[in-house]
Tab-separated table of C-alpha atoms in Angstrom:
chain	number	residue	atom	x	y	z
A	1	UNK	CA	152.644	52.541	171.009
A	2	UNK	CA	151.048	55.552	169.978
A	3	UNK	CA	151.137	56.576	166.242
A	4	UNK	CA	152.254	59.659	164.481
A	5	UNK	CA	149.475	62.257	164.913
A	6	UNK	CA	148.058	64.300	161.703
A	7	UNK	CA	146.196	67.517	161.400
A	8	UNK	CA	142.757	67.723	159.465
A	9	UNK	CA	144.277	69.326	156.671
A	10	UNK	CA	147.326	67.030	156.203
A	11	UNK	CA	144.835	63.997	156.044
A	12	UNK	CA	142.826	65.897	153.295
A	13	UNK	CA	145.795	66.464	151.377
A	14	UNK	CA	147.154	63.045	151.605
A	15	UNK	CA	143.977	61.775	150.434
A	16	UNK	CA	143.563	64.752	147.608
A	17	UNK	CA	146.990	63.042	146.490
A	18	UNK	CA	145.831	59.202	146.360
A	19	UNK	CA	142.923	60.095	144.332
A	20	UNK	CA	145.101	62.434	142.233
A	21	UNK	CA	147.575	59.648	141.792
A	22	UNK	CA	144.490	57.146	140.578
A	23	UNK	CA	144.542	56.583	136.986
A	24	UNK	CA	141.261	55.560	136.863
A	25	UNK	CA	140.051	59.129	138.954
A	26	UNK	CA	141.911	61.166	136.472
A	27	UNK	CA	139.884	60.055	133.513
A	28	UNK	CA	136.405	58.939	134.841
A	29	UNK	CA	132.997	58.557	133.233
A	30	UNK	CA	130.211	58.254	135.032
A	31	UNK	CA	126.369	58.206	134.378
A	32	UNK	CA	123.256	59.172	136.149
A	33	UNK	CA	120.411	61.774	136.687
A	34	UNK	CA	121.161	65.669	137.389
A	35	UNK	CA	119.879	67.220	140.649
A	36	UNK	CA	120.200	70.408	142.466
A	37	UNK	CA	121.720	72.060	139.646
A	38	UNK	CA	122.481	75.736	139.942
A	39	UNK	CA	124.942	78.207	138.176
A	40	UNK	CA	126.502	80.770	140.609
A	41	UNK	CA	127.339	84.061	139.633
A	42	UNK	CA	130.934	83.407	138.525
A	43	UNK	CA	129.734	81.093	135.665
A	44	UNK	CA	130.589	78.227	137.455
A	45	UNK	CA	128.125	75.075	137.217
A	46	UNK	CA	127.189	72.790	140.506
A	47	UNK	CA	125.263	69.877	140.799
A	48	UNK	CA	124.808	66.487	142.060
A	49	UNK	CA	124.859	63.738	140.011
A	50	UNK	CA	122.705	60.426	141.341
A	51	UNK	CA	121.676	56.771	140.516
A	52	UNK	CA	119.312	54.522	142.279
A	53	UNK	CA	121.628	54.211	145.837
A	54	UNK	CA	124.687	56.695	145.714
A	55	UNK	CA	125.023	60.225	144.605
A	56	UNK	CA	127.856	62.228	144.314
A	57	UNK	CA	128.837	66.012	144.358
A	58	UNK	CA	129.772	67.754	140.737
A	59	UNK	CA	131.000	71.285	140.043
A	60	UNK	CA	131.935	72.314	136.416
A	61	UNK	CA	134.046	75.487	136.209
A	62	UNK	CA	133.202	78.000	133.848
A	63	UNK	CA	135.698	77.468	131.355
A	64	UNK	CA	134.563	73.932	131.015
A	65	UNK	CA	130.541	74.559	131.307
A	66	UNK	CA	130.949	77.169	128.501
A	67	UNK	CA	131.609	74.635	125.972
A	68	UNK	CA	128.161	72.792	126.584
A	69	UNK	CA	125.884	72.540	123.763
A	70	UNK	CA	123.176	72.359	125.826
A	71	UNK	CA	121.470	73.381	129.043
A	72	UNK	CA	121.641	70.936	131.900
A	73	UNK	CA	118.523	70.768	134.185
A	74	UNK	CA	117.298	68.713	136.848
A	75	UNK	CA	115.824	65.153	136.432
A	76	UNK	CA	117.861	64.523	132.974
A	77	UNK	CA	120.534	61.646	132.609
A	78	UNK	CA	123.443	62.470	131.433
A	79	UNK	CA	126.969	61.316	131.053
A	80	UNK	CA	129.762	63.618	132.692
A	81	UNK	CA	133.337	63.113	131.707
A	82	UNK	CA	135.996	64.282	134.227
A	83	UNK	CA	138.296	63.892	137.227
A	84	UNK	CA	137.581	63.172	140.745
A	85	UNK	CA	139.490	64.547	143.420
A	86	UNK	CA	139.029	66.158	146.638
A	87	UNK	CA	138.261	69.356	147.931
A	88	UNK	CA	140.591	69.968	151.032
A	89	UNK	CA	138.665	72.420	152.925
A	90	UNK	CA	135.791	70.161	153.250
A	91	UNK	CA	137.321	66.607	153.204
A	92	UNK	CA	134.486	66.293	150.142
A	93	UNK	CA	135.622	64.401	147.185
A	94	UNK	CA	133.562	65.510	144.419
A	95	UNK	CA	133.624	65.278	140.280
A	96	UNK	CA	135.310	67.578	138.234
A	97	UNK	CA	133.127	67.659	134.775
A	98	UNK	CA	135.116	68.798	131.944
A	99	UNK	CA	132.103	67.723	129.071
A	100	UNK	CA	128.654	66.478	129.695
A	101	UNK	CA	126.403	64.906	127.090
A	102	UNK	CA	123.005	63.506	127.570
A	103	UNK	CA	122.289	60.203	127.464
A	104	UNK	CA	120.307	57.900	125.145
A	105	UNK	CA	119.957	61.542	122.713
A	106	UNK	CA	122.647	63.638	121.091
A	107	UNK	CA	124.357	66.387	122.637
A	108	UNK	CA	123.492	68.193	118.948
A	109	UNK	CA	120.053	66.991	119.102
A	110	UNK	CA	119.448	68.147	122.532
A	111	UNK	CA	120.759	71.415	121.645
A	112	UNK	CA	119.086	71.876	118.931
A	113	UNK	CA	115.380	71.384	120.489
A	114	UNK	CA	116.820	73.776	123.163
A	115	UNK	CA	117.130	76.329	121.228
A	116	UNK	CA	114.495	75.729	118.682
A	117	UNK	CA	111.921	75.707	121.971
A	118	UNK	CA	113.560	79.182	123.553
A	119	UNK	CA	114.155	81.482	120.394
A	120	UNK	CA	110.249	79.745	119.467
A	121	UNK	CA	108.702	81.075	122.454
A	122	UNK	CA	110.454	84.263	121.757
A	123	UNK	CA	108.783	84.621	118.274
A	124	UNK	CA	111.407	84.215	116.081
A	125	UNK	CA	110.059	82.145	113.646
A	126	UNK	CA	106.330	83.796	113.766
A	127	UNK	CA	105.167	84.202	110.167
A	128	UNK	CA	104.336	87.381	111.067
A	129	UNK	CA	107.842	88.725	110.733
A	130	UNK	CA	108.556	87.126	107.423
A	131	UNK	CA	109.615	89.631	104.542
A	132	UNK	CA	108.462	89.407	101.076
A	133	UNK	CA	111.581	88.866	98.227
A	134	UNK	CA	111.343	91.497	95.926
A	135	UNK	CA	109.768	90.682	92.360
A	136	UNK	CA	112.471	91.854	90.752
A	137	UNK	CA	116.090	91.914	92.187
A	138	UNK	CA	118.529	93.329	90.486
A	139	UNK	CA	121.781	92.559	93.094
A	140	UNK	CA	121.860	89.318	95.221
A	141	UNK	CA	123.819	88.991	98.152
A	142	UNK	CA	125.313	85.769	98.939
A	143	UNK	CA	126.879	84.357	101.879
A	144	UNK	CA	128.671	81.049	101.351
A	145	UNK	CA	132.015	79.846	101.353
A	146	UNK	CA	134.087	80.990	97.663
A	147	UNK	CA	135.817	77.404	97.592
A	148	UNK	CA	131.977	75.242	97.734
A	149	UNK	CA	129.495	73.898	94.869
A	150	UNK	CA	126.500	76.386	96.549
A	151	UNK	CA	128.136	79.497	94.948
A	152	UNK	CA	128.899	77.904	91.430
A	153	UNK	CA	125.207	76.810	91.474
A	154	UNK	CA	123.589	80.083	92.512
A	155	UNK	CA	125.934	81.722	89.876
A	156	UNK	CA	124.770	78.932	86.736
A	157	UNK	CA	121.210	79.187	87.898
A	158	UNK	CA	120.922	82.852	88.128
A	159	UNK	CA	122.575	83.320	84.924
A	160	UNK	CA	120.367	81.136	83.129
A	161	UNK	CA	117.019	82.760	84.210
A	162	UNK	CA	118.182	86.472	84.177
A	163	UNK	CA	122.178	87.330	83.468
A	164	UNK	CA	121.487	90.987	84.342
A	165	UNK	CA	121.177	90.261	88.103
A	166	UNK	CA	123.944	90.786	89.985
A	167	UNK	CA	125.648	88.380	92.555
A	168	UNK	CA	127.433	89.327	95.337
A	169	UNK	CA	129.380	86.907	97.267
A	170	UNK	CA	130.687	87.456	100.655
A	171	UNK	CA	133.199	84.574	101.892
A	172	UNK	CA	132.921	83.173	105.094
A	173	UNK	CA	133.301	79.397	106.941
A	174	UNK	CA	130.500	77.525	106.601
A	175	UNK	CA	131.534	74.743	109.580
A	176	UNK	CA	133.766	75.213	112.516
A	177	UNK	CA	134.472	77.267	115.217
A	178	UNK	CA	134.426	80.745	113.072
A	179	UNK	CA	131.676	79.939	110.929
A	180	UNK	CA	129.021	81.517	113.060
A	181	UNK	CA	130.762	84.638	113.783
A	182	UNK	CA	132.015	85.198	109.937
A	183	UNK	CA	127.956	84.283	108.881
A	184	UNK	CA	126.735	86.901	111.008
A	185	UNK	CA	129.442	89.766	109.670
A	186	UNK	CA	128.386	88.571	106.254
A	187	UNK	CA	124.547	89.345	107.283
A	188	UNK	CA	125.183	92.231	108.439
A	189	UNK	CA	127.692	93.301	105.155
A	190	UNK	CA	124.898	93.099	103.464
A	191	UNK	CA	122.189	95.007	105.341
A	192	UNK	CA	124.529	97.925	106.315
A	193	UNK	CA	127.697	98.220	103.938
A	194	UNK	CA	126.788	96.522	100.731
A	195	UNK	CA	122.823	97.075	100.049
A	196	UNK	CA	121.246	93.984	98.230
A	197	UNK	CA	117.706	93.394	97.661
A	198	UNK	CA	117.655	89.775	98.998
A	199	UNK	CA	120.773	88.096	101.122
A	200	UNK	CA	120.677	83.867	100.665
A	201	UNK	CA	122.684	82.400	103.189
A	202	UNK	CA	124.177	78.319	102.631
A	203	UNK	CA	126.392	75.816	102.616
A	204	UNK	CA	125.870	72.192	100.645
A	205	UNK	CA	124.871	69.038	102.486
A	206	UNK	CA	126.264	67.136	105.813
A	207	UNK	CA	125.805	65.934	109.337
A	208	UNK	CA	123.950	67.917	112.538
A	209	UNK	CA	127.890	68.775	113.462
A	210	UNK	CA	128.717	70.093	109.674
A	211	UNK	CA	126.142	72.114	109.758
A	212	UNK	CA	125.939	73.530	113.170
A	213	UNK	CA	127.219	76.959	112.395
A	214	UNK	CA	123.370	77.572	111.041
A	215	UNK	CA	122.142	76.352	114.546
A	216	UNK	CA	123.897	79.000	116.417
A	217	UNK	CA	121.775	81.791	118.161
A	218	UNK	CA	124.199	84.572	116.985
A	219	UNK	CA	123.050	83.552	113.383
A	220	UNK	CA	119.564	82.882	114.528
A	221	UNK	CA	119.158	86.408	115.840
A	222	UNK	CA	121.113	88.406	112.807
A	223	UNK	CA	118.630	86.754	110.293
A	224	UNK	CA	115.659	87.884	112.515
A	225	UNK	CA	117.232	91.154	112.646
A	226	UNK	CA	118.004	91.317	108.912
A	227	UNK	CA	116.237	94.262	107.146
A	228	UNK	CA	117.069	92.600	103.973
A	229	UNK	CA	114.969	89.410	103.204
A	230	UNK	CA	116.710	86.029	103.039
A	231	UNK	CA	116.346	82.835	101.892
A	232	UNK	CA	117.845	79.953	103.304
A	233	UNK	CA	119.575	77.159	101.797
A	234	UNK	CA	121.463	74.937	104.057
A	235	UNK	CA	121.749	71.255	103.314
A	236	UNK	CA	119.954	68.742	101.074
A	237	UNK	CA	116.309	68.839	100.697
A	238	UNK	CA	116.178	66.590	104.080
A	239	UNK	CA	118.304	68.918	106.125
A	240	UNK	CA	116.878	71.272	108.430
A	241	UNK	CA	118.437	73.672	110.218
A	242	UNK	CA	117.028	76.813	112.524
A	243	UNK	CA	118.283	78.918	109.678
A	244	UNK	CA	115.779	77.772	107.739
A	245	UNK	CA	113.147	78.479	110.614
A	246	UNK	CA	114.139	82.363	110.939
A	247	UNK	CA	114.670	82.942	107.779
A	248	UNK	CA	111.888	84.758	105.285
A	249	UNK	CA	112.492	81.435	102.853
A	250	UNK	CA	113.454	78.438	103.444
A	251	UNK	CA	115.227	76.808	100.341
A	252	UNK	CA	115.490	72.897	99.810
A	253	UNK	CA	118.716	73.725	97.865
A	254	UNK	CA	121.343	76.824	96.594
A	255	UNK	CA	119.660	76.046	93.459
A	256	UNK	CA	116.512	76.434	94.649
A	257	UNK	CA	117.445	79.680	96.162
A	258	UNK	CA	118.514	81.204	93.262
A	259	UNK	CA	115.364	80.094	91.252
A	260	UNK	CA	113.255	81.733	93.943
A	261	UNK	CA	115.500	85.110	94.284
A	262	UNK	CA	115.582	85.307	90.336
A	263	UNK	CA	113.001	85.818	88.155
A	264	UNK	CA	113.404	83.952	84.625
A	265	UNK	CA	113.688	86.690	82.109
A	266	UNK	CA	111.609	84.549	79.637
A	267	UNK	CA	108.829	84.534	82.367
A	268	UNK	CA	109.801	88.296	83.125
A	269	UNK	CA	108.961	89.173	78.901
A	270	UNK	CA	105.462	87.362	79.233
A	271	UNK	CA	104.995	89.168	82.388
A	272	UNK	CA	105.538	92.650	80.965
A	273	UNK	CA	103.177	92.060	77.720
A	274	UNK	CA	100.638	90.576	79.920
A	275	UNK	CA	100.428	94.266	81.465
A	276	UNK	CA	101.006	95.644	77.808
A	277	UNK	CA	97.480	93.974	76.874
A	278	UNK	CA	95.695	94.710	80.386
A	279	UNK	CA	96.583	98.355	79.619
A	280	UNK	CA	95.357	98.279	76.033
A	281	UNK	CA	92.218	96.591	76.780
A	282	UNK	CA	91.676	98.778	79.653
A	283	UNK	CA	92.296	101.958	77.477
A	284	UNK	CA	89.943	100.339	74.499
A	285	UNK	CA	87.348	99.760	77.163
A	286	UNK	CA	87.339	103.568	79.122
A	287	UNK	CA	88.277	104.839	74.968
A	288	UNK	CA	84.231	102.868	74.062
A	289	UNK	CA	82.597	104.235	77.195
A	290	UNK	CA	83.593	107.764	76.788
A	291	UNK	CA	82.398	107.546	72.934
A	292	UNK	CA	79.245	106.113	74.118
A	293	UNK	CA	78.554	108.833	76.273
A	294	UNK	CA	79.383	111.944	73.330
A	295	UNK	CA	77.693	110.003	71.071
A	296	UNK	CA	74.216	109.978	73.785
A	297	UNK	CA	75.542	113.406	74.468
A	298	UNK	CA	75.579	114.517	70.372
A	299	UNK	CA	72.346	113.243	70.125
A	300	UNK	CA	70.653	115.354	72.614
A	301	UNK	CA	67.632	117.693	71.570
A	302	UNK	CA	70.274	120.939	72.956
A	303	UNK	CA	72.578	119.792	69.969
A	304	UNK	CA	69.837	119.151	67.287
A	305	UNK	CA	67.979	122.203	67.420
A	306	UNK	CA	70.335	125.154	68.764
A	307	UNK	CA	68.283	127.973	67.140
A	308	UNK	CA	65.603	126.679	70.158
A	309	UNK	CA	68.543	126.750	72.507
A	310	UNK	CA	69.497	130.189	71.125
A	311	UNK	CA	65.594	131.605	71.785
A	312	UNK	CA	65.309	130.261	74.976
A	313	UNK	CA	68.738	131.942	76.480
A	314	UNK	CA	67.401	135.328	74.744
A	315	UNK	CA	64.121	134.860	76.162
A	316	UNK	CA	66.090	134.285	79.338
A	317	UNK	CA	68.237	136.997	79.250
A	318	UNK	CA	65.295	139.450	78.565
A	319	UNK	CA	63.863	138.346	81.295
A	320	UNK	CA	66.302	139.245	83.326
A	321	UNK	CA	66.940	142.961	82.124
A	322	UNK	CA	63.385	143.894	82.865
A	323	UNK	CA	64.007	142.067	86.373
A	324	UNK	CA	67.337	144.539	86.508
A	325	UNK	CA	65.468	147.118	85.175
A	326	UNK	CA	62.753	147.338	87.559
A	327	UNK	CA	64.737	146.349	90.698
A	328	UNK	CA	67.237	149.731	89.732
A	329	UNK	CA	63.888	151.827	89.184
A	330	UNK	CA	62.454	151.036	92.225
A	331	UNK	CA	65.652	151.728	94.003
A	332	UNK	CA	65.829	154.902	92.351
A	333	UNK	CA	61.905	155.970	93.530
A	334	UNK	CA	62.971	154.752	97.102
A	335	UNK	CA	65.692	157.046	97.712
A	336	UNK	CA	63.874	160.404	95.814
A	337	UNK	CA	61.279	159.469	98.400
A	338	UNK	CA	63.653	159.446	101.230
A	339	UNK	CA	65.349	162.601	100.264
A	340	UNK	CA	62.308	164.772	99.667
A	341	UNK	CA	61.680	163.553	103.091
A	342	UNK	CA	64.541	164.944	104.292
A	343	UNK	CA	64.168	168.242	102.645
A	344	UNK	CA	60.797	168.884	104.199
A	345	UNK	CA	62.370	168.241	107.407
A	346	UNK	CA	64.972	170.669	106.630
A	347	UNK	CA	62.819	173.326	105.465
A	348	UNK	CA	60.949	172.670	108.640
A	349	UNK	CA	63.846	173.372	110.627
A	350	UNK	CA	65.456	176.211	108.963
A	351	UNK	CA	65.318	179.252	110.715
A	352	UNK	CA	64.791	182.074	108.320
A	353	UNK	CA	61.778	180.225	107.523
A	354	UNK	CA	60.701	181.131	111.252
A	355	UNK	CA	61.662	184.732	110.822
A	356	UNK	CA	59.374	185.035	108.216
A	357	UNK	CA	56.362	184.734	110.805
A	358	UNK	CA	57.361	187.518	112.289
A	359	UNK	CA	59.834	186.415	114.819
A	360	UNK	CA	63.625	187.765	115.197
A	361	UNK	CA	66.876	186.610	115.778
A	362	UNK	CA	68.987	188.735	119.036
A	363	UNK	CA	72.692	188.921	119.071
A	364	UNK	CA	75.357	190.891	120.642
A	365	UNK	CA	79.332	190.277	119.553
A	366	UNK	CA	77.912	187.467	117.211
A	367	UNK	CA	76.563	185.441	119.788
A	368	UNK	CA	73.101	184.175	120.345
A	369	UNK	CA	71.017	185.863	122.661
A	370	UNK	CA	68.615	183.571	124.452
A	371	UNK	CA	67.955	185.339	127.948
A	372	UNK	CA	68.143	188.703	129.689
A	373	UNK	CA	71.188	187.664	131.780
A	374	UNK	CA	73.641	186.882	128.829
A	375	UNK	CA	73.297	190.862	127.566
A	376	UNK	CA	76.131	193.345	128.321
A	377	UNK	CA	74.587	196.727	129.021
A	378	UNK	CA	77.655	198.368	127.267
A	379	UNK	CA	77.616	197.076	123.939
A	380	UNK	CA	74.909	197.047	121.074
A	381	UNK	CA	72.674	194.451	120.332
A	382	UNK	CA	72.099	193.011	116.334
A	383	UNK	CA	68.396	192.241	115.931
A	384	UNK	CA	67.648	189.887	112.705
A	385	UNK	CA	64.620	190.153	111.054
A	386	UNK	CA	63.413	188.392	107.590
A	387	UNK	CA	64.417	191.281	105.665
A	388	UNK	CA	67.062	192.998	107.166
A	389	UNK	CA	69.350	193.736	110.528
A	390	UNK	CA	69.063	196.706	112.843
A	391	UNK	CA	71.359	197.691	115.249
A	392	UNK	CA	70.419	198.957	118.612
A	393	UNK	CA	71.745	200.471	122.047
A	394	UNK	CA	70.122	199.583	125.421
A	395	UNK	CA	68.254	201.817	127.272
A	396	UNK	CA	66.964	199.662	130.006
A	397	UNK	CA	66.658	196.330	130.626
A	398	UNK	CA	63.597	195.087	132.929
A	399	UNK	CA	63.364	191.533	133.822
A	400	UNK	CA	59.950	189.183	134.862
């Protein structure tokens, strides 16, 4: 007798429903090595996860693959925690990961190398970029949380070694989900609301989780960006966070930090009369070369015998009046001699002087009368000798 007949999709659902109905599906952890991973462009994470003889299918949504702490890739074991159910359309019944940790290592520690190895290659910890604190600081920013020992101890330490600096706290969480985020506002407080001349960012002592906040890249990159130099002081002396890295000073303690931001006003005095004696002896010293030199100067045969000095500018000075004397004389002879010169010339050229041998100048209505053609035979004619003027009519006029 034939059976009841079922479609595709029917079957998939019935099965989606026995594996959904499996306790031991719903809460599953299984180990093994990460292949063909790939991240589509919704956020969501798929992969295969495979042993020695069987493999099976993961996706991790994006809500869920958000909340790693580290980046999967391919060839690394890992332990996914999740559901497994299947995917109707296909008939595939795959893993749901809801967390993923590697395996044999922290999920921390991974992390942590991670993200030391990326914002590394990226130069964020290159000496090159580190600031110098300021010798003297006069306000120091400081951001911790208000409730925890690293505050109190900045506070005693700074107080001791200089009690005119000022400190500035800015309150955030130090561990938690927050933390980063209320670190980084605190950073930037500093560098664009409140100016300080050094920031030190901490927290006291605990485990790689306690401290995380000073692991995250949001922190990481507001320290690098920090125009403001800071110090770092997160943990014990054994502690070591990426803080520390990308910071301009890495503290072993808050009260280290403060010792390093704050110079000891004891240390401070013997600095300042230090320069009070380098300036006297350097003033002593030019004061003993410059009296060496009038003295050398003093002594000088110009200074011991002026009445010589006093000849030899008079000698000088006559000297140079004859040299005037005779450079305006011959001047003077120079330009006689050019104008008598000139006079001849003019002498030469002046026409009464050629009257006087017996030539004559013609005219007739004041103008000069150079040939036949320019006479009118109706009016008179003015003939100029050297000693007087007659006036005369024409009679005839007969040319060559």
């Amino acid at each position: 007798m034939a059976g009841k007949i079922y479609t595709v999709s029917q079957l998939n659902k019935y099965l989606r429903q026995q594996f959904d109905d499996d306790i031991i599906l719903q809460n599953i952890m299984l180990k093994g090595e990460i292949s063909n991973f790939k991240v589509h462009s919704s956020g969501h994470c798929y992969f295969t996860l495979k042993d020695n003889l069987a493999s099976i299918k993961c996706v991790a949504f994006r809500f869920n693959a958000m909340k790693f702490r580290f980046a999967p890739q391919n060839g690394m074991k890992v332990i996914a925690s999740g559901y497994i159910s299947v995917y109707e359309k296909d008939g595939l019944y795959q893993l749901y990961v809801q967390s993923l940790a590697p395996e044999g290592i922290g999920e921390l520690a991974l992390a942590f190398e991670q993200l030391k190895n990326k914002l590394n290659d990226e130069g964020l910890f290159d000496s090159k970029y580190k600031k110098q604190l300021p010798f003297y600081p006069k306000r120091i920013g400081v951001v911790t949380s208000r409730t925890g020992a690293v505050i109190k101890d900045i506070c005693h330490v700074a107080k001791r070694r200089n009690p005119l600096v000022k400190i500035l706290l800015y309150s955030v969480l130090v561990q938690g989900e927050n933390a980063s985020k209320e670190i980084v506002q605190g950073i930037e407080f500093f560098n664009k609301k409140c100016p300080v001349d050094v920031i030190i960012i901490g927290r006291g002592g605990g485990s790689l989780e306690d401290l995380w906040a000073f692991n995250e890249e949001n922190v990481i990159r507001a320290i690098f960006a920090s125009k403001i130099p800071i110090i770092s002081a997160v943990g014990h002396e054994t502690d070591y966070t990426l803080s520390d890295l990308a910071s301009d000073v890495r503290a072993a303690t808050p009260s280290q930090a403060a010792e390093l931001a704050v110079v000891e006003k004891d240390a401070l005095v013997n600095y300042i009369e230090s320069l009070k004696r380098d300036c006297r002896y350097k003033a002593y010293n030019l004061f003993s070369i410059k009296e060496n030199k009038f003295n050398l100067l003093w002594k000088h045969s110009i200074f011991s015998d002026k009445e010589r000095l006093l000849q030899s500018r008079q000698q000088e000075l006559d000297f140079l009046s004859e040299r005037l004397n005779k450079v305006v004389t011959d001047k003077y002879v120079n330009k006689f001699h050019q104008m008598e010169v000139i006079a001849e010339k003019l002498k030469v050229l002046n026409p009464l002087n050629v009257l006087q041998r017996g030539f004559s100048i013609v005219k007739q209505d004041d103008k000069y009368i150079k040939n036949i053609k320019d006479i009118d035979m109706d009016k008179s004619l003015n003939i100029e000798f050297s000693d007087g003027t007659i006036e005369t009519k024409i009679v005839q006029i007969k040319e060559k």
